[in-house]
Short mmCIF file of C-alpha atoms in Angstrom, two decimals:
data_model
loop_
_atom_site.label_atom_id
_atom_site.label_comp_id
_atom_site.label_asym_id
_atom_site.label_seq_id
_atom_site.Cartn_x
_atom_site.Cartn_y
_atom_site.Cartn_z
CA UNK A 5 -22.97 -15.33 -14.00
CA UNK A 6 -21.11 -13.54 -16.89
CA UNK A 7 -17.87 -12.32 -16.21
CA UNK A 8 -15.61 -9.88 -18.50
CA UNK A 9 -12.04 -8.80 -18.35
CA UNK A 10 -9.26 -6.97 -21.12
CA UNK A 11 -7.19 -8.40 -23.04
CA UNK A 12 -3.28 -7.43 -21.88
CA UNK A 13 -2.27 -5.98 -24.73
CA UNK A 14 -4.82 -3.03 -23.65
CA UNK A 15 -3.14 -2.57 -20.00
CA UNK A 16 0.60 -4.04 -20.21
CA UNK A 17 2.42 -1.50 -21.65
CA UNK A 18 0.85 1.48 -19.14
CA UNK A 19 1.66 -0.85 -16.22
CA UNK A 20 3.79 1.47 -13.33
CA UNK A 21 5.11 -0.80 -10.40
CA UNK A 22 4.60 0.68 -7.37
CA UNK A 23 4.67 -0.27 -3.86
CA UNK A 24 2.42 0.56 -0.60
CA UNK A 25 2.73 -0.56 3.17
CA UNK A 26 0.45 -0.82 5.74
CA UNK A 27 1.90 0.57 8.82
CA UNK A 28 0.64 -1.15 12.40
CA UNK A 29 0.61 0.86 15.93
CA UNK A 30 -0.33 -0.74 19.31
CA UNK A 31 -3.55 1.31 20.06
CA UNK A 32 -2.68 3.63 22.95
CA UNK A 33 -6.31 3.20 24.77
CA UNK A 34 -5.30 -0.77 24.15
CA UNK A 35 -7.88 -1.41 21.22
CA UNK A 36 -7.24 -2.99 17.71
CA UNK A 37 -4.15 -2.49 16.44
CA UNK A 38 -3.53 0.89 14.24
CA UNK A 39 -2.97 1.99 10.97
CA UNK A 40 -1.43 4.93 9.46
CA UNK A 41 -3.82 6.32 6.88
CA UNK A 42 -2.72 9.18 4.34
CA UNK A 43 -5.41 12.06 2.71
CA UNK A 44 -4.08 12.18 -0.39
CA UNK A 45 -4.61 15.89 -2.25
CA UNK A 46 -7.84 16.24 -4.35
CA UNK A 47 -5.75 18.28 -7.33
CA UNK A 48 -3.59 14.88 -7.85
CA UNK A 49 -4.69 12.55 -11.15
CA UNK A 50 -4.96 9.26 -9.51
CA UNK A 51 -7.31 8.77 -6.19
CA UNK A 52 -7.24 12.37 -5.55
CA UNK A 53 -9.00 13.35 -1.98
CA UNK A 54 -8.66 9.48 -0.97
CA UNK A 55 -7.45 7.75 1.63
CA UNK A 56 -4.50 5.58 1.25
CA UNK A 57 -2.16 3.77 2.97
CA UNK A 58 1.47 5.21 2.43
CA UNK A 59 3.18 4.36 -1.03
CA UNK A 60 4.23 5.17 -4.61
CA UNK A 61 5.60 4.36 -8.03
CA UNK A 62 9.35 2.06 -7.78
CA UNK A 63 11.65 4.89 -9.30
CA UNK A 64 14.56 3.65 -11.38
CA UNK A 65 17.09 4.13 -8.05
CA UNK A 66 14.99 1.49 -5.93
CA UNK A 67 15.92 -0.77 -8.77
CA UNK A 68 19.46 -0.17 -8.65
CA UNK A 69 19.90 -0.54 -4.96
CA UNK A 70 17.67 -3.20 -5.22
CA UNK A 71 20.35 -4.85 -7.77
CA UNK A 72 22.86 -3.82 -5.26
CA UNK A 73 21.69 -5.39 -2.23
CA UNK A 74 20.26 -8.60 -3.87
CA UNK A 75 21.45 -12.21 -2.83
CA UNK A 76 21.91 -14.96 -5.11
CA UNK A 77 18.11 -16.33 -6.63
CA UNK A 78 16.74 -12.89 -5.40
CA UNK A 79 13.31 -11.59 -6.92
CA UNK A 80 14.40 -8.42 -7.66
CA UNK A 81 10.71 -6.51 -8.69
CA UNK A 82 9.82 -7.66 -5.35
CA UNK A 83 13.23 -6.08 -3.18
CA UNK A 84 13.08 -3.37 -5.86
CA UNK A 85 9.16 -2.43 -4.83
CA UNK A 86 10.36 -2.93 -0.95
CA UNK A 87 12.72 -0.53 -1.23
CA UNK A 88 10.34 1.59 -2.82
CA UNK A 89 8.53 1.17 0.21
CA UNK A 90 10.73 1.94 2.48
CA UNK A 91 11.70 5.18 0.57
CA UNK A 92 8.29 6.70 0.37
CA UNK A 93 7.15 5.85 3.85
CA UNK A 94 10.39 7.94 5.08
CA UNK A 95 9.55 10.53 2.64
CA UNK A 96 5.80 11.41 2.88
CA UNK A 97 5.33 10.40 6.65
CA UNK A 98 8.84 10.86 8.72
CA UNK A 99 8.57 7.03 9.95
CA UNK A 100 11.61 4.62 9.36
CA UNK A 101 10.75 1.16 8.86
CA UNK A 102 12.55 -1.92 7.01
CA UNK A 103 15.68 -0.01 8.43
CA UNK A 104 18.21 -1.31 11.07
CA UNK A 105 20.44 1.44 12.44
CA UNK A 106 20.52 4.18 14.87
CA UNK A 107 17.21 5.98 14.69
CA UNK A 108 15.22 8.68 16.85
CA UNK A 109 13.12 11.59 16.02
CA UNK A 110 16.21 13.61 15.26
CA UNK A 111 17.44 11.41 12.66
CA UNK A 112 14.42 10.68 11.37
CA UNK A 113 13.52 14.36 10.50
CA UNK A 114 16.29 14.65 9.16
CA UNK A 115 17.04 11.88 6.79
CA UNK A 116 13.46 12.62 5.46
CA UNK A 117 14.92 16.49 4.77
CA UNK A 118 18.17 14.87 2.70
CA UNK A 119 16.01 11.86 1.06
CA UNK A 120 13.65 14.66 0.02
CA UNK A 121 16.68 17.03 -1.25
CA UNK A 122 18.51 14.01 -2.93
CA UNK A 123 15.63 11.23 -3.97
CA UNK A 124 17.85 8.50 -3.22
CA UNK A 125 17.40 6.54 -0.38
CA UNK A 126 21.10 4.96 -0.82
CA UNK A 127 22.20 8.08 0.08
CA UNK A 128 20.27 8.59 3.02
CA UNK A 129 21.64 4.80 4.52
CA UNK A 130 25.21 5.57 3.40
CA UNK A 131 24.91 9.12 5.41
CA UNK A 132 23.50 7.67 8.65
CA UNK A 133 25.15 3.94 8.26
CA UNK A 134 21.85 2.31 8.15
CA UNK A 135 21.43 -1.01 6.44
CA UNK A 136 17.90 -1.62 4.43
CA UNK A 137 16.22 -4.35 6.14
CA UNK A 138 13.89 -5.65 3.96
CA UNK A 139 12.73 -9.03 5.18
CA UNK A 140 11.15 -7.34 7.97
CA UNK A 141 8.31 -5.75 5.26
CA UNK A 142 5.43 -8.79 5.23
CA UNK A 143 3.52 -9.56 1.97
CA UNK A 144 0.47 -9.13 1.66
CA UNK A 145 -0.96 -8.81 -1.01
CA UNK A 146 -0.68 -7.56 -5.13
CA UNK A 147 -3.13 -5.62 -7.30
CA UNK A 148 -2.94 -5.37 -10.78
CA UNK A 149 -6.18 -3.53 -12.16
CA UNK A 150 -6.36 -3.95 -15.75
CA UNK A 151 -8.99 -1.41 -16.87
CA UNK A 152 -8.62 0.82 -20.39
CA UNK A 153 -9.66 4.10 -18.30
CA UNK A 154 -7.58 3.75 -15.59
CA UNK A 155 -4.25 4.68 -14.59
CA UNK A 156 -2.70 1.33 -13.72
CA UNK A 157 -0.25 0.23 -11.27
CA UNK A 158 0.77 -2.90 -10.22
CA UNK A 159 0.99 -2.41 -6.59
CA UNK A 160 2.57 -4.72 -4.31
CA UNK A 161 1.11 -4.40 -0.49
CA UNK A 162 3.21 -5.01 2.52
CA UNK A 163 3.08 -4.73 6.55
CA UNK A 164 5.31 -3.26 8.67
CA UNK A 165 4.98 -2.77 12.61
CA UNK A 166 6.22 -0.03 15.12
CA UNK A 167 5.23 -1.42 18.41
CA UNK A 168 4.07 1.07 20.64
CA UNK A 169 4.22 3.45 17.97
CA UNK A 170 5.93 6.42 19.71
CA UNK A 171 6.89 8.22 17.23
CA UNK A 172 5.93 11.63 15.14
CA UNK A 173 4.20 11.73 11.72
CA UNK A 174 4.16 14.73 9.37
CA UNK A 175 2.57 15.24 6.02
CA UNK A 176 4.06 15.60 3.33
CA UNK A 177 2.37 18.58 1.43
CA UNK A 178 3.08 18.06 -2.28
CA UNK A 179 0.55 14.92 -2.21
CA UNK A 180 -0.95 14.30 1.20
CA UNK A 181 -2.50 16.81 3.27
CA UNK A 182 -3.82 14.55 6.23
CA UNK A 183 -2.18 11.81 8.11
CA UNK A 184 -3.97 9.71 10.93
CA UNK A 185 -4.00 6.45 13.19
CA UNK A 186 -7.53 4.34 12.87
CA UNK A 187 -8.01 0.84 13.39
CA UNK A 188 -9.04 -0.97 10.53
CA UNK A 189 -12.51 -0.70 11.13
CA UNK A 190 -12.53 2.61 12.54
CA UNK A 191 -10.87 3.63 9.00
CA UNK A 192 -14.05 2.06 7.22
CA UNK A 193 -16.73 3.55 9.88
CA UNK A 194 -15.18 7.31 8.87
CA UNK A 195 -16.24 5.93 4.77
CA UNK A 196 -19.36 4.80 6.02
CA UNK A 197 -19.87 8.37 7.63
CA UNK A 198 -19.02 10.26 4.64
CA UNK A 199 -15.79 11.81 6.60
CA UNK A 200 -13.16 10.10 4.70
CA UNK A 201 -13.22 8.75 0.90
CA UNK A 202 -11.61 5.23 -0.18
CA UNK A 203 -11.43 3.60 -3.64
CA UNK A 204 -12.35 0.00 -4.47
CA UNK A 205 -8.83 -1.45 -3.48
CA UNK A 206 -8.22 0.15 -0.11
CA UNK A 207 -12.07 -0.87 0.94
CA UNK A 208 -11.19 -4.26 -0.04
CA UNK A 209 -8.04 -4.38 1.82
CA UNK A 210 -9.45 -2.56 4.88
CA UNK A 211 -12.10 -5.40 5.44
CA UNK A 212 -9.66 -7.86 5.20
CA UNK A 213 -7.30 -6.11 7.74
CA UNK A 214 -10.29 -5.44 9.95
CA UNK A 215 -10.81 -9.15 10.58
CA UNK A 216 -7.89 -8.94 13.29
CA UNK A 217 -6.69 -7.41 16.38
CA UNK A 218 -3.17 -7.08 16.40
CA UNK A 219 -0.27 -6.92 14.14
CA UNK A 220 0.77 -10.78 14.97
CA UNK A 221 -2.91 -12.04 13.96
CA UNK A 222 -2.52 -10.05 10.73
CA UNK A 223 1.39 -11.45 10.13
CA UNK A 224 0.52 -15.02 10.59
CA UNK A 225 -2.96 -14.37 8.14
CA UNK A 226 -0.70 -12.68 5.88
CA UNK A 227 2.51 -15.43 5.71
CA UNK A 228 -0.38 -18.11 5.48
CA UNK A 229 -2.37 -16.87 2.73
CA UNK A 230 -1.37 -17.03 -1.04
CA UNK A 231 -0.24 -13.54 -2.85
CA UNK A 232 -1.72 -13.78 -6.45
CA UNK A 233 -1.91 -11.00 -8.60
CA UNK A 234 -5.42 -9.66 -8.31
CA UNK A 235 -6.76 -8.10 -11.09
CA UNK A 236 -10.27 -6.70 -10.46
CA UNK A 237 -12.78 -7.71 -13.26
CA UNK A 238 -17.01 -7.22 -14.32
CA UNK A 239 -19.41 -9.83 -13.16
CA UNK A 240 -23.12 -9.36 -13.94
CA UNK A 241 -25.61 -10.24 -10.99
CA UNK A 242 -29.13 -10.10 -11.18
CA UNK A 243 -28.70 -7.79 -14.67
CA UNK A 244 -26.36 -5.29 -12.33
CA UNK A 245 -22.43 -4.70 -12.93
CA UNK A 246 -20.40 -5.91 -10.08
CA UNK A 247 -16.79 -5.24 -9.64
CA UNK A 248 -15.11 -8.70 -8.08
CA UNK A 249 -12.13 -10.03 -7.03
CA UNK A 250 -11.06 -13.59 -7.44
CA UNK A 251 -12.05 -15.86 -4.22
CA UNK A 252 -9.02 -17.74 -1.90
CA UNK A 253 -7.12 -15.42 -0.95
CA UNK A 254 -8.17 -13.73 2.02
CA UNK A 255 -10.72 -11.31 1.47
CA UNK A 256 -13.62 -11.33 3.38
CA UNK A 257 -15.77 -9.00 0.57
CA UNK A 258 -15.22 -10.30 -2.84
CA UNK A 259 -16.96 -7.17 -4.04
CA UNK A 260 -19.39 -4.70 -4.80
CA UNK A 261 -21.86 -3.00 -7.17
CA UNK A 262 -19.69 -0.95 -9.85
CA UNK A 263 -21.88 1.82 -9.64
CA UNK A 264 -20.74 2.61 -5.90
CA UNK A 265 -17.26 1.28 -6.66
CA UNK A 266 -14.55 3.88 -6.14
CA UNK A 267 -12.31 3.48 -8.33
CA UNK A 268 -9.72 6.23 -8.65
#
């Protein structure tokens, strides 16, 4: 097998750091576990018309409440993407997690309306005396594409759980225009039908959520297994292109065929 990847000086300095979070819900018919998916809109540059879990880009303000909040030894690109997390779930979905505080649908709504009019989320815990709480995000994983023709971001993944999941959801219309609950698997069944779209990474990530039940099973996967950077690269199999991932660290589905690879 012949493998390729780039060389960083082709992807380093176009690196964004970003953050995403999958968010679990007890299944109200008392199936697998939940997850909030988001339709992202088709006119937007990067996986436009996909299906996502929540997330975005760590703005220069996660960073300094990051640096704010941060203990002594602290990995600050990690708290600083956490925050980030925390920021955009408020922001494009109405849900409050890695928070501790007084919260209900009230507050929620509106917190998202002054985090949306202010883009700070320091603001937003200062206004309703809420304290970030981010040990109770879970890693999960990293990607780091490294590919000349891509917009690259080096995404760290986290998990987050809401219980019963009792709580509203509404879209945020600038970049999603569809958010829904699906189990893992039922979120890859919809691909499979042709009803929802999902790049490379998501598909990946979907599979290896899929493998469990409830949020617990996935925690105690997650806390065991390694998070390494992945950085998708070329393998050739039987004279065909495949895009991989490296083996060991959780993923059922190393890969697929680049020419049904979604990849942005």
């Amino acid at each position: 097998m012949e493998t390729h990847d780039i060389e960083p000086e082709h992807w380093l300095a176009k690196t964004t750091p970003a953050a995403t979070i999958v968010i679990f819900r007890r299944d109200p018919e008392g199936g697998a576990a939940q997850i909030l998916m988001v339709e992202r809109n088709a006119s937007l540059k990067f996986a436009g018309g996909a299906t996502v879990f929540p997330g975005g880009k760590v703005d220069p303000a996660d960073r300094e409440l990051a640096a704010r909040i941060a203990g002594d030894g602290a990995d600050i690109e990690d708290l600083a993407a956490r925050v980030a997390a925390v920021r955009e779930t408020l922001e494009e979905t109405g849900l409050v997690v890695g928070i501790e505080g007084v919260v209900d649908g009230t507050i929620a709504a509106e917190a998202r309306r002054m985090l949306i009019s202010v883009g700070d989320l320091a603001q937003v815990l200062d206004a309703y005396g809420w304290r970030l709480a981010p040990e109770r995000l879970v890693s999960f994983a990293r990607w780091w594409p490294k590919h000349r023709t891509e917009r690259i971001f080096d995404t760290r993944f986290y998990l987050a759980d809401l219980g019963t999941g009792a709580v509203d959801i509404e879209v945020d219309a600038t970049e999603n225009r569809h958010l829904f609950w699906a189990s893992a698997q039922g979120a890859l069944d919809l691909a499979a039908q042709g009803l929802i779209k999902i790049i490379f990474p998501t598909r990946r990530n979907l599979e290896r959520l899929a493998q469990f039940a409830s949020f617990e099973d996935t925690r105690i996967h997650a806390e065991a297994t390694p998070v390494d950077t992945i950085s998708p690269f070329m393998e050739q199999r039987d004279g065909a292109a495949w895009l991989m991932i490296p083996d060991g660290l959780g993923y059922p589905v190393r890969g697929e065929p680049l020419e049904s690879a979604q990849r942005g």
